[in-house]
Short mmCIF file of C-alpha atoms in Angstrom, two decimals:
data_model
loop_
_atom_site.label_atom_id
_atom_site.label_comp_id
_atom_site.label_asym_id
_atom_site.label_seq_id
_atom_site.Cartn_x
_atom_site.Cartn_y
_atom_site.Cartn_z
CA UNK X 1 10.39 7.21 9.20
CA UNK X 2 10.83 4.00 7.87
CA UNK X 3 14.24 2.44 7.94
CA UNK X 4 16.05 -0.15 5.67
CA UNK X 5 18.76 -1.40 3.37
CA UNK X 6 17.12 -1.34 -0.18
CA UNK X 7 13.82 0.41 -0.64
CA UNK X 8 11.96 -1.13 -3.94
CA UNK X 9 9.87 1.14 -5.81
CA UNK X 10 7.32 -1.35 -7.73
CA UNK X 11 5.81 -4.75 -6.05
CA UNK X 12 5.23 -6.92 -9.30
CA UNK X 13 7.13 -9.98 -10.03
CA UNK X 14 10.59 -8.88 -10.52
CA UNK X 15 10.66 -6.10 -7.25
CA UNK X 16 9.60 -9.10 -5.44
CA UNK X 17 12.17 -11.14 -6.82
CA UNK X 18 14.53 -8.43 -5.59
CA UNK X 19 13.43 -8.67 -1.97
CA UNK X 20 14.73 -12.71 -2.11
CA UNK X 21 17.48 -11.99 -3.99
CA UNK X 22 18.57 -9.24 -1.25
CA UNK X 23 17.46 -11.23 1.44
CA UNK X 24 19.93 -14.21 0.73
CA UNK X 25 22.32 -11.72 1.24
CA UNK X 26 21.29 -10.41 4.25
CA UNK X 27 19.53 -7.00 3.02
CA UNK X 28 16.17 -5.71 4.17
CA UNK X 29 13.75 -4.58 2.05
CA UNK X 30 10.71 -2.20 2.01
CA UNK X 31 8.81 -1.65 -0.70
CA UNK X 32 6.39 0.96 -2.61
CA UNK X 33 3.57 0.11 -4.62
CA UNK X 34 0.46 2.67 -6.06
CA UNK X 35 -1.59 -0.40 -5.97
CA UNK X 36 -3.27 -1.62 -3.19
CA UNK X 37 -1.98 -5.38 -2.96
CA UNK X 38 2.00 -6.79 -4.09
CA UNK X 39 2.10 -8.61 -7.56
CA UNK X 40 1.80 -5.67 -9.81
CA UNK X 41 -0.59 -5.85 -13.84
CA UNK X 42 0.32 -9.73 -12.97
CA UNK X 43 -2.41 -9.34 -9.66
CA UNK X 44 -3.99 -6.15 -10.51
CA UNK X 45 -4.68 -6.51 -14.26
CA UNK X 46 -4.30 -10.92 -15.43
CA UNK X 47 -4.37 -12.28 -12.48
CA UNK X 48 -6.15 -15.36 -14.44
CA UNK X 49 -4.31 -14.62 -17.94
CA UNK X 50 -1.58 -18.05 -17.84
CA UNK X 51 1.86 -17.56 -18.13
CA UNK X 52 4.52 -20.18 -20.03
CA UNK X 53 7.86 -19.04 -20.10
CA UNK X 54 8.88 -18.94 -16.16
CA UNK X 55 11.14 -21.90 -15.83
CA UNK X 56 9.80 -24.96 -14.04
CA UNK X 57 6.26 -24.27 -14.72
CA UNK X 58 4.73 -25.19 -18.36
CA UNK X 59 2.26 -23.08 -17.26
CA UNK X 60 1.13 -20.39 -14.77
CA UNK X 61 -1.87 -18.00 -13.64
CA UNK X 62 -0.01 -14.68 -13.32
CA UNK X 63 -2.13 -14.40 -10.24
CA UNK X 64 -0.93 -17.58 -8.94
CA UNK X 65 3.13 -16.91 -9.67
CA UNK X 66 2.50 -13.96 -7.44
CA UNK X 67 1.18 -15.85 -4.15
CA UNK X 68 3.90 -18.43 -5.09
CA UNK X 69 6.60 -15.76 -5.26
CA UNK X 70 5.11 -14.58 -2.02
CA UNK X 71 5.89 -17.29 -0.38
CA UNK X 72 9.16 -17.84 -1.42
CA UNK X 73 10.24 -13.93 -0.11
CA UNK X 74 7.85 -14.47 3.84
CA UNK X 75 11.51 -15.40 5.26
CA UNK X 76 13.34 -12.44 4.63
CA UNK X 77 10.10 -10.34 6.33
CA UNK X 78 9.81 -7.17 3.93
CA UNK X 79 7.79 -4.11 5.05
CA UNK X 80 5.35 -2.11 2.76
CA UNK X 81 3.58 0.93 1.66
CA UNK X 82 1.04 -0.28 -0.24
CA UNK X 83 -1.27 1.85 -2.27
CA UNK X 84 0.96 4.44 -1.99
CA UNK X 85 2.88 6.53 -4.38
CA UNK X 86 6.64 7.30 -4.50
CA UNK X 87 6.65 10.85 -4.75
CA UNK X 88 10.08 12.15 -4.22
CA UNK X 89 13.94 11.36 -3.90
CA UNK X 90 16.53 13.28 -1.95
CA UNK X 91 19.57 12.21 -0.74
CA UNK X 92 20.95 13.08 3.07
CA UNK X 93 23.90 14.45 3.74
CA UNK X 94 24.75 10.77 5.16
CA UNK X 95 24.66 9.25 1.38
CA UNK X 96 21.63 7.36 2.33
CA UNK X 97 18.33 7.98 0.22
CA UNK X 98 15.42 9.83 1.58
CA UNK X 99 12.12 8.55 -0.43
CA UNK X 100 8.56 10.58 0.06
CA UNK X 101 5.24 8.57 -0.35
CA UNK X 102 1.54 9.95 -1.15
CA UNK X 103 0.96 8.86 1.68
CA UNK X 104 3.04 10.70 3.51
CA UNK X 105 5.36 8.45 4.35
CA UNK X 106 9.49 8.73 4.19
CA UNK X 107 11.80 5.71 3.82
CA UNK X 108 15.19 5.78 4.59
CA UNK X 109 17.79 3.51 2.12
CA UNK X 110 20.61 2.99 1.24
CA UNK X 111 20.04 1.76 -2.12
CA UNK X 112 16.56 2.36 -4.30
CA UNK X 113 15.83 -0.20 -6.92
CA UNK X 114 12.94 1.37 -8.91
CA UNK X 115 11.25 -1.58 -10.22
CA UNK X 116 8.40 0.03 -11.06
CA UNK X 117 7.21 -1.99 -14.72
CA UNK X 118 4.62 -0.45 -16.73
CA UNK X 119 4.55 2.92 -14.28
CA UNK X 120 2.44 4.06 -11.89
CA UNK X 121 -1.50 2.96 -12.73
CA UNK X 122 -3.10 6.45 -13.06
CA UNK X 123 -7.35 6.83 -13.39
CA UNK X 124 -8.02 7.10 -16.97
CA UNK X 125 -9.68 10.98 -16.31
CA UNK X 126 -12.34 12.16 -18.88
CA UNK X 127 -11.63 14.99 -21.28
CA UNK X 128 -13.66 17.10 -19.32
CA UNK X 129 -12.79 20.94 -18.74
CA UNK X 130 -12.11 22.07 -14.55
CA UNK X 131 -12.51 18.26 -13.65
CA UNK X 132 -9.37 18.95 -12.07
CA UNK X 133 -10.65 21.32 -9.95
CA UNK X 134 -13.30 19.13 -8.17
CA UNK X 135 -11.19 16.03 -7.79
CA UNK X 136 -11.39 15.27 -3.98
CA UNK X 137 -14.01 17.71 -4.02
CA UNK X 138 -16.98 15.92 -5.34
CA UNK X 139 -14.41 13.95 -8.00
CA UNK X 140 -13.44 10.83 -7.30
CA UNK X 141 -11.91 8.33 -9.33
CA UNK X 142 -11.65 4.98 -7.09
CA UNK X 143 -14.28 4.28 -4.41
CA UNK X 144 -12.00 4.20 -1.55
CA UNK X 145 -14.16 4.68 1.80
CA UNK X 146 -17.90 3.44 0.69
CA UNK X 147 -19.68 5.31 3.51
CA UNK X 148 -18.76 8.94 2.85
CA UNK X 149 -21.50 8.01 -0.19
CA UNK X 150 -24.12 6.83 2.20
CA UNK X 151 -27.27 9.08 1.75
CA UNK X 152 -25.50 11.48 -1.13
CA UNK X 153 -26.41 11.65 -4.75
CA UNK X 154 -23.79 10.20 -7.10
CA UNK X 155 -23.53 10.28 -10.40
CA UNK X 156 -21.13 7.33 -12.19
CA UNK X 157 -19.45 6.88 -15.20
CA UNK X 158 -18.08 4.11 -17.14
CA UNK X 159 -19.30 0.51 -18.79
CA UNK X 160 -17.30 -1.57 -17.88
CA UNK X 161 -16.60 -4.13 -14.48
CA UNK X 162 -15.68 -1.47 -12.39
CA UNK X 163 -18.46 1.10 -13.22
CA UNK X 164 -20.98 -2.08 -12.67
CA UNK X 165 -19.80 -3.95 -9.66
CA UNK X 166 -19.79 0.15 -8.20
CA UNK X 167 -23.28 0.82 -9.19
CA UNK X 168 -25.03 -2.35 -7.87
CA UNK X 169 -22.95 -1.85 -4.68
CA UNK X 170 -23.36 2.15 -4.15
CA UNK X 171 -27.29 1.32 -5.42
CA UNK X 172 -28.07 0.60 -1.49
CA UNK X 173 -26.17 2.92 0.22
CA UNK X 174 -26.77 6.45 -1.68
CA UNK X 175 -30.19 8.56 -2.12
CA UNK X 176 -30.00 8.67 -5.78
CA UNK X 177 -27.75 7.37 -7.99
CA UNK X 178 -27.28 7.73 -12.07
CA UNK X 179 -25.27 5.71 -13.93
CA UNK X 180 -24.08 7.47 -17.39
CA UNK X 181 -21.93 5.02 -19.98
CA UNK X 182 -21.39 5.95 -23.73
CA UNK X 183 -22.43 2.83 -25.29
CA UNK X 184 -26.18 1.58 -25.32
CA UNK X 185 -24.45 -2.18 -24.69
CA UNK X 186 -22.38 -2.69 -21.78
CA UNK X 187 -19.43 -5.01 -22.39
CA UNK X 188 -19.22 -6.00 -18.12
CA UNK X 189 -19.97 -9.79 -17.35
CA UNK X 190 -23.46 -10.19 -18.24
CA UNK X 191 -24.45 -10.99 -14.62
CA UNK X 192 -23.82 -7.48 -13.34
CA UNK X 193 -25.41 -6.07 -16.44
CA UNK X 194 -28.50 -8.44 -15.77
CA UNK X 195 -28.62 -6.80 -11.70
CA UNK X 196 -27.56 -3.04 -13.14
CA UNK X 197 -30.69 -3.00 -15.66
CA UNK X 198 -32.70 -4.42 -12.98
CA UNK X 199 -31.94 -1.87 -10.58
CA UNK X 200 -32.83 0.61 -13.77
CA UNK X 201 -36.37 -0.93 -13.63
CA UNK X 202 -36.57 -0.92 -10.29
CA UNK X 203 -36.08 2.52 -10.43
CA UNK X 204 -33.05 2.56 -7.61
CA UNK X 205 -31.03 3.25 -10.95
CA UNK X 206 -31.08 6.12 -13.34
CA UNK X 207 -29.30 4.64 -16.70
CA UNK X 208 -28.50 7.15 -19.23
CA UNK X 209 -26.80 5.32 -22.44
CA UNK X 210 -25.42 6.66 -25.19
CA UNK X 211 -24.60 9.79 -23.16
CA UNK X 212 -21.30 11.40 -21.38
CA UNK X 213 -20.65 13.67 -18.42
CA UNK X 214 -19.70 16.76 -20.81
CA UNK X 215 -19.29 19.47 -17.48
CA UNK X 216 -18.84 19.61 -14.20
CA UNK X 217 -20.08 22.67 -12.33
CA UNK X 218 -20.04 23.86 -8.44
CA UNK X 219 -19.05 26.31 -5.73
CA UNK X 220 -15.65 25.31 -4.42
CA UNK X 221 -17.02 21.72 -4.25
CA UNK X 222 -19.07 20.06 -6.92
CA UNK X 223 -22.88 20.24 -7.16
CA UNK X 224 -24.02 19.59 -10.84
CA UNK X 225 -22.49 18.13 -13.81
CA UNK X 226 -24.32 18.21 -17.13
CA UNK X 227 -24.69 15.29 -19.11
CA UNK X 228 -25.31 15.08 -22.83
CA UNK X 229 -27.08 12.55 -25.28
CA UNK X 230 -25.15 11.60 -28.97
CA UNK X 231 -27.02 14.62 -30.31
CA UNK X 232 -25.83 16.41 -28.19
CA UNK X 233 -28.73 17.43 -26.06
CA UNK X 234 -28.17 18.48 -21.83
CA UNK X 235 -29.35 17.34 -19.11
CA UNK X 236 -28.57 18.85 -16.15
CA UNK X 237 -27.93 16.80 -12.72
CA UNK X 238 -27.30 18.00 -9.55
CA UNK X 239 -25.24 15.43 -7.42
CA UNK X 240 -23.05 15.53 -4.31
CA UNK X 241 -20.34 13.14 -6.28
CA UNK X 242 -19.08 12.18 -9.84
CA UNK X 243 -17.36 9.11 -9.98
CA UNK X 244 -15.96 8.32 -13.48
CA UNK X 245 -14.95 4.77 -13.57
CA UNK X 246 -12.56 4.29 -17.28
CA UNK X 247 -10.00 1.73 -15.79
CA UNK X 248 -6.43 2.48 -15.08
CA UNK X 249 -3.59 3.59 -17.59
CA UNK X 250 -0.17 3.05 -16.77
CA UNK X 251 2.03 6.14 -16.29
CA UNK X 252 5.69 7.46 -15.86
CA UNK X 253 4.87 9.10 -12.83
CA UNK X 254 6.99 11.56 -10.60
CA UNK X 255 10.51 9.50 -11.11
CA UNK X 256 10.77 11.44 -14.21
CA UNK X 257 11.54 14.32 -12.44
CA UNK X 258 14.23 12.35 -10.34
CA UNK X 259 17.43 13.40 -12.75
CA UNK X 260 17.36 9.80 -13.65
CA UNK X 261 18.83 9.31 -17.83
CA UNK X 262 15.58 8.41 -19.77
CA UNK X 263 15.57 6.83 -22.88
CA UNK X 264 11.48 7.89 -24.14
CA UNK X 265 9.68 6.48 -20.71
CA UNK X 266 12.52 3.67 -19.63
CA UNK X 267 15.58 4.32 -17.55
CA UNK X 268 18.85 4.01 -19.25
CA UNK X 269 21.09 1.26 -16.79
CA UNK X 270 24.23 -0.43 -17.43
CA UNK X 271 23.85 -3.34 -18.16
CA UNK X 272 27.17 -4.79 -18.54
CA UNK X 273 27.42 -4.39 -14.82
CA UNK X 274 25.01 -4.46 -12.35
CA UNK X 275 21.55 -2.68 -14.00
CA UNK X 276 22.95 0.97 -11.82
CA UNK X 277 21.15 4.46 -13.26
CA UNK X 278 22.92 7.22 -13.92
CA UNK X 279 23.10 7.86 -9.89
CA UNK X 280 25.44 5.95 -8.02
CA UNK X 281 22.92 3.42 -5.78
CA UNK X 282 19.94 3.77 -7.74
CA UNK X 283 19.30 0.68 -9.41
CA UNK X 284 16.96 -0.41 -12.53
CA UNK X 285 14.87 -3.52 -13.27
CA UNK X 286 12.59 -5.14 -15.45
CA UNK X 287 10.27 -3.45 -17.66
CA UNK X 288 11.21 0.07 -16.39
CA UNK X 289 14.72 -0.02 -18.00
CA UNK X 290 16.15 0.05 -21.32
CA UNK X 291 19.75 -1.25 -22.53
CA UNK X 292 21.05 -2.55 -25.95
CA UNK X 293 19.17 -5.82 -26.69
CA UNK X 294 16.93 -5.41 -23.84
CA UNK X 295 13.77 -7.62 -23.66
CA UNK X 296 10.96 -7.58 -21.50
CA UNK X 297 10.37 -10.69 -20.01
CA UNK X 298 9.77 -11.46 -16.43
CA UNK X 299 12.41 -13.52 -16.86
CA UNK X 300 15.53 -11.36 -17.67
CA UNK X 301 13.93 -9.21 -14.82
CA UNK X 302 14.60 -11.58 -12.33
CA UNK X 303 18.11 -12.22 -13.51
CA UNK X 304 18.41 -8.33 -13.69
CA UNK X 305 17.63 -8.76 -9.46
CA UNK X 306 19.94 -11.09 -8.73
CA UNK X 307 22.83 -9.18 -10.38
CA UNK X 308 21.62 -5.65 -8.83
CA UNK X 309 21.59 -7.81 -5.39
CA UNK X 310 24.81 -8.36 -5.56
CA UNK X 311 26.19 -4.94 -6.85
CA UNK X 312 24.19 -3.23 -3.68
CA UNK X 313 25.29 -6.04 -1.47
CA UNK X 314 29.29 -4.65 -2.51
CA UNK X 315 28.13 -0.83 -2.26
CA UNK X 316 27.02 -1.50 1.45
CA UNK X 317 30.32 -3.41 2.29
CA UNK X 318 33.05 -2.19 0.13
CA UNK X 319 35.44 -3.53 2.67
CA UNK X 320 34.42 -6.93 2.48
CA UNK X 321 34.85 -9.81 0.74
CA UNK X 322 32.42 -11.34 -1.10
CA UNK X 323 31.37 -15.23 -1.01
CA UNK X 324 28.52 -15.88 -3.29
CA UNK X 325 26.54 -18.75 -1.83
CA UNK X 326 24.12 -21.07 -3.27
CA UNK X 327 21.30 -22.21 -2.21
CA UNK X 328 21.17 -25.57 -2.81
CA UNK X 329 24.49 -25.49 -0.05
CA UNK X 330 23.39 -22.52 2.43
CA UNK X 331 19.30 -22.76 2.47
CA UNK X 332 16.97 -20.08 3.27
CA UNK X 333 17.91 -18.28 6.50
CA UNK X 334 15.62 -15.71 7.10
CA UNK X 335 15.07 -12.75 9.11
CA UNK H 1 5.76 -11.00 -59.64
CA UNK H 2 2.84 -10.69 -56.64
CA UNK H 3 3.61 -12.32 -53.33
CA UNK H 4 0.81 -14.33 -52.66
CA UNK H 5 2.05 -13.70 -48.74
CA UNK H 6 2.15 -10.47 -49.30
CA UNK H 7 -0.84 -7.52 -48.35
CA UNK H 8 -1.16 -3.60 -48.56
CA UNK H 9 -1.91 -2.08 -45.49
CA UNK H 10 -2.35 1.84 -45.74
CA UNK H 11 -2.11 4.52 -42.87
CA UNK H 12 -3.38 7.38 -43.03
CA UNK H 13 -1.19 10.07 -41.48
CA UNK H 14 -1.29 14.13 -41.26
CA UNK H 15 -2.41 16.21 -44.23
CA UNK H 16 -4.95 13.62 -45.92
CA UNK H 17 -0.92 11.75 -46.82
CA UNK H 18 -1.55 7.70 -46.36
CA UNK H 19 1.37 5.33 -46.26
CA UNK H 20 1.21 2.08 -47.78
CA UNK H 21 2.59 -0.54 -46.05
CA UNK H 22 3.21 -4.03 -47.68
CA UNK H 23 2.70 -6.93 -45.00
CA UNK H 24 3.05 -10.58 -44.68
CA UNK H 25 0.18 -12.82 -44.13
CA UNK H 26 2.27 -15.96 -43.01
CA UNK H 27 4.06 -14.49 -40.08
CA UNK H 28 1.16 -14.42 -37.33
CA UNK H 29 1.52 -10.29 -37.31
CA UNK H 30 -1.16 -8.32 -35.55
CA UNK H 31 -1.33 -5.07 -37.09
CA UNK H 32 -0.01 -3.24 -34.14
CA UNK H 33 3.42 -5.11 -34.42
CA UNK H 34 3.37 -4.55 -38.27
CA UNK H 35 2.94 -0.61 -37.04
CA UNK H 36 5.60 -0.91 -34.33
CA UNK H 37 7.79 -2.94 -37.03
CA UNK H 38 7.82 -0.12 -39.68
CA UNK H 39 8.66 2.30 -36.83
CA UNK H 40 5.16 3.83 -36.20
CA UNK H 41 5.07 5.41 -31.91
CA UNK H 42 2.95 2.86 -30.72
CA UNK H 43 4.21 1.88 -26.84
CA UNK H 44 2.06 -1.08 -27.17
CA UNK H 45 2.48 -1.14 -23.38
CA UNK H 46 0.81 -4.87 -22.61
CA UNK H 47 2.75 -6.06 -25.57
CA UNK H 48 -0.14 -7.46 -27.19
CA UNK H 49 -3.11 -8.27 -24.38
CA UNK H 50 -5.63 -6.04 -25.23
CA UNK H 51 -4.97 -4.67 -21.70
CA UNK H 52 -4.45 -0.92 -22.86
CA UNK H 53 -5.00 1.14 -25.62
CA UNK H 54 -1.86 2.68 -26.84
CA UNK H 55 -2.49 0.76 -30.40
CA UNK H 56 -6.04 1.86 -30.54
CA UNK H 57 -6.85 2.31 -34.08
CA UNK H 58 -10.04 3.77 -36.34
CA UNK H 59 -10.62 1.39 -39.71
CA UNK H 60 -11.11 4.45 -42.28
CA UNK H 61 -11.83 1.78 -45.28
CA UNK H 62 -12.57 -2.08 -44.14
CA UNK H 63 -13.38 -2.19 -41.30
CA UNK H 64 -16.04 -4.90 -42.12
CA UNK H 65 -13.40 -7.52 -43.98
CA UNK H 66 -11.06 -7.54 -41.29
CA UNK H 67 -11.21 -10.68 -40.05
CA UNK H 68 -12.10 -12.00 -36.49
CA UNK H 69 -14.83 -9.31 -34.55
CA UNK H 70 -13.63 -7.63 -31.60
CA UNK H 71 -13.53 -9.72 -28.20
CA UNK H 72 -15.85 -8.56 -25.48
CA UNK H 73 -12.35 -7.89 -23.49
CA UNK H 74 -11.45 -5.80 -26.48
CA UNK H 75 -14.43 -3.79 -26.65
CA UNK H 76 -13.95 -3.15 -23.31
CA UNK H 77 -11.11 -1.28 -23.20
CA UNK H 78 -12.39 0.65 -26.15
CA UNK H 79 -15.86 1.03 -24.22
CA UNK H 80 -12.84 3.04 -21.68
CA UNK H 81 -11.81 5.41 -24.01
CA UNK H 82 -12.80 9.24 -24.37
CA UNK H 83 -11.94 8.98 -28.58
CA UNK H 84 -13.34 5.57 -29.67
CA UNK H 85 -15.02 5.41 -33.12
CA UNK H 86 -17.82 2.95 -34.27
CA UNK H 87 -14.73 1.67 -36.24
CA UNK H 88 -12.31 1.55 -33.52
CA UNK H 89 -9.88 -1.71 -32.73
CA UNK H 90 -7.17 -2.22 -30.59
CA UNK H 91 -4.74 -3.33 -32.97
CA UNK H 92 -3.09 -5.98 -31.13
CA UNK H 93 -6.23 -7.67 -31.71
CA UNK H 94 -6.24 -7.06 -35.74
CA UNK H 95 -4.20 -10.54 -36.91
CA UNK H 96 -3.08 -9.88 -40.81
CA UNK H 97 -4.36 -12.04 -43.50
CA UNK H 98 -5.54 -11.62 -46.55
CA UNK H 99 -8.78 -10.24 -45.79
CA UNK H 100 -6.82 -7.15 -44.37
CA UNK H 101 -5.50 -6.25 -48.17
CA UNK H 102 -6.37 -2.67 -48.57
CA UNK H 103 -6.97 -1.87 -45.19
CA UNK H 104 -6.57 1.63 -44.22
CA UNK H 105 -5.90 3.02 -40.75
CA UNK H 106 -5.86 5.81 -38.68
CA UNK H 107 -3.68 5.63 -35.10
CA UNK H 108 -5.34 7.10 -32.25
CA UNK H 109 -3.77 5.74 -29.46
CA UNK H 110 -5.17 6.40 -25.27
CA UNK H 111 -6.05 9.93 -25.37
#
């Protein structure tokens, strides 16, 4: 059990921005991200797209404003579950919130600021029927632990980076490997498609182009999946794994089941206070929200922090009096 | 009087029914804001990146005239999708000028 003042669901610019803005005011923070590393589509998705409308830079990687904001939050010392999945909310009988990871971990908060942008990046899944079925059992749709394919025959899907980089990587360590993609071009950087088709006539590769993974078949695990040309025609495969590689698509996730008021997929805050849901200490920024005249700008995401900061900041001492400080008088102090 | 500015951009919807949608040419509109603009359920979640496909469209009538090809990062994420169309775009991507007059469309979105 993980203790602290405000747990942040969502590590891209503006739930970072929300750890500094907390931490001037002396609150902890832990946060919650699906992805693997902090910085959110900024890291995960542009990282080398610039940016020109964050004050004091004419321009920005979205990459780089992410190590920068980094940097600027390493004082106040914030604790993460990274690559993990905020799966559930309950609230103790002390007031504080009780948040559930995929990975199995629990946070204990008083506040929750869900800053969670475009939603949770999901696996784009192929329309195929019973995939479901296999997934974790033969299935897998990120390459997580190389090894377990060491010596196994896999069977991969996809054209683009992903699928490539995977297949000239997995080429070495698995006993047979086919690489299935729907296109007869491949769209990657032509580098990797230069090393995937030589691995083809090397033979280490099977390529089948203009051909999906139509079935997936097997006995409590998976064993065979069927793939078929543009006219149709099968071919059947056995394989130990199926690994379809489409890229990631952003989605609500399990906080729509969190009795939180929805407008379509953003949560409805008030914004003529402090950015506060519909239950008392949950909190809304960025992207994820929606108000009259809202825009979506990283921006008006970090103001949206600093005013949540201080609304949490009153919640956890309502007997206090508040002295906002500035900066440019107090300085950092960190944890 | 015709508006020299002005274009016809048609969308096909349910029922063989196609909506014609007059559009500027001198206002630097992609064709998925002109959608979102005449109130079309595009989420047009990356706001314009070509960084997902919740504005992929099919090009029912031309497809050729449209202007600038598709990007390698466009086909891409189409080359991602389960329902792409040898006349698919993303269109984010699709800017409107005058070669778009008479388009018509189809919205498909990221299924």
């Amino acid at each position: 059990m993980i203790t602290t003042d405000i747990c942040i669901v969502g590590a891209g610019p503006v739930g970072l921005f929300a750890v500094f803005e907390a931490g001037l005011l002396g609150m902890r923070c832990h946060l919650i991200d699906v992805l693997t590393q902090p910085g959110g589509q900024l890291a995960e998705i542009y990282p080398k797209k610039p940016i020109y409308d964050i004050p004091g830079y004419p321009v920005v990687l979205a990459g780089e404003l992410i190590q920068r904001q980094l940097e600027q939050i390493a004082p106040f010392k914030p604790t993460w579950s990274l690559g993990e999945k905020a799966t559930d909310l309950q609230k103790n009988p002390s007031g504080d919130f009780l948040i559930t990871t995929s990975g199995g971990n629990q946070i204990q908060a008083k506040i929750l600021v869900i800053a969670s942008g475009l939603g949770v990046f999901e696996p784009r899944k192929p329309p195929i029927s019973s995939l479901d079925d296999f997934e974790n059992k033969g299935v897998d749709y990120f390459v997580k632990n190389p090894d377990a394919y060491k010596g196994k025959k896999l069977v991969l899907a996809g054209g683009g980076d992903s699928a490539l980089d995977w297949t000239i990587f997995l080429a070495d360590i698995a006993a047979e490997l086919t690489l299935v993609h729907r296109s007869s071009r491949f769209r990657a950087a032509p580098d990797s498609v230069e090393k995937v088709m030589a691995l083809s006539q090397s033979g280490k590769v099977r390529l089948m182009l203009d051909a999906n993974v139509t079935e997936v078949h097997g006995n409590g695990r998976l064993n065979k999946v069927v793939v078929s040309n543009k006219d149709g025609w099968p071919t059947h495969l056995d394989t130990d794994y199926f690994i379809p590689l489409f890229g990631l698509r952003p989605e609500l996730g399990p906080l729509a089941q969190w009795g939180l008021n929805m407008d379509g997929e953003a949560i409805k805050v008030d914004n003529t206070l402090d950015y506060q849901t519909n239950i008392p200490g949950v909190y809304a920024i960025g992207d994820i929200n929606t108000y009259p005249g809202k825009l979506k700008l990283i921006l008006c995401g970090y103001h949206e922090a600093a005013l949540m900061a201080q609304s949490a900041w009153k919640r956890l001492h309502p007997n206090s009096m508040f002295n906002m400080k500035y900066t440019t008088v107090n300085g950092i102090n960190g944890f | 009087m015709i508006d020299k500015d002005l274009v016809q951009i048609k969308v096909a919807g349910p029922n063989a029914t196609v909506v014609t949608l007059p559009a500027p040419t001198n206002m630097s509109l992609s064709l998925m804001e002109l959608l979102k603009g005449n109130g079309y359920p595009i989420q047009a979640t990356c706001g314009g990146m070509a960084l997902c496909a919740t504005c992929h469209v099919c090009v029912l009538e031309g497809y050729e005239q449209v202007g600038e090809p598709a990007s390698d990062a466009e086909w891409a994420m189409l080359d991602s999708l389960f329902n792409t169309t040898d006349t698919s775009r993303l269109a984010c991507q699709v800017r409107i000028g005058h070669a778009c007059d008479n388009m018509l469309v189809k919205i498909l979105g990221d299924t």
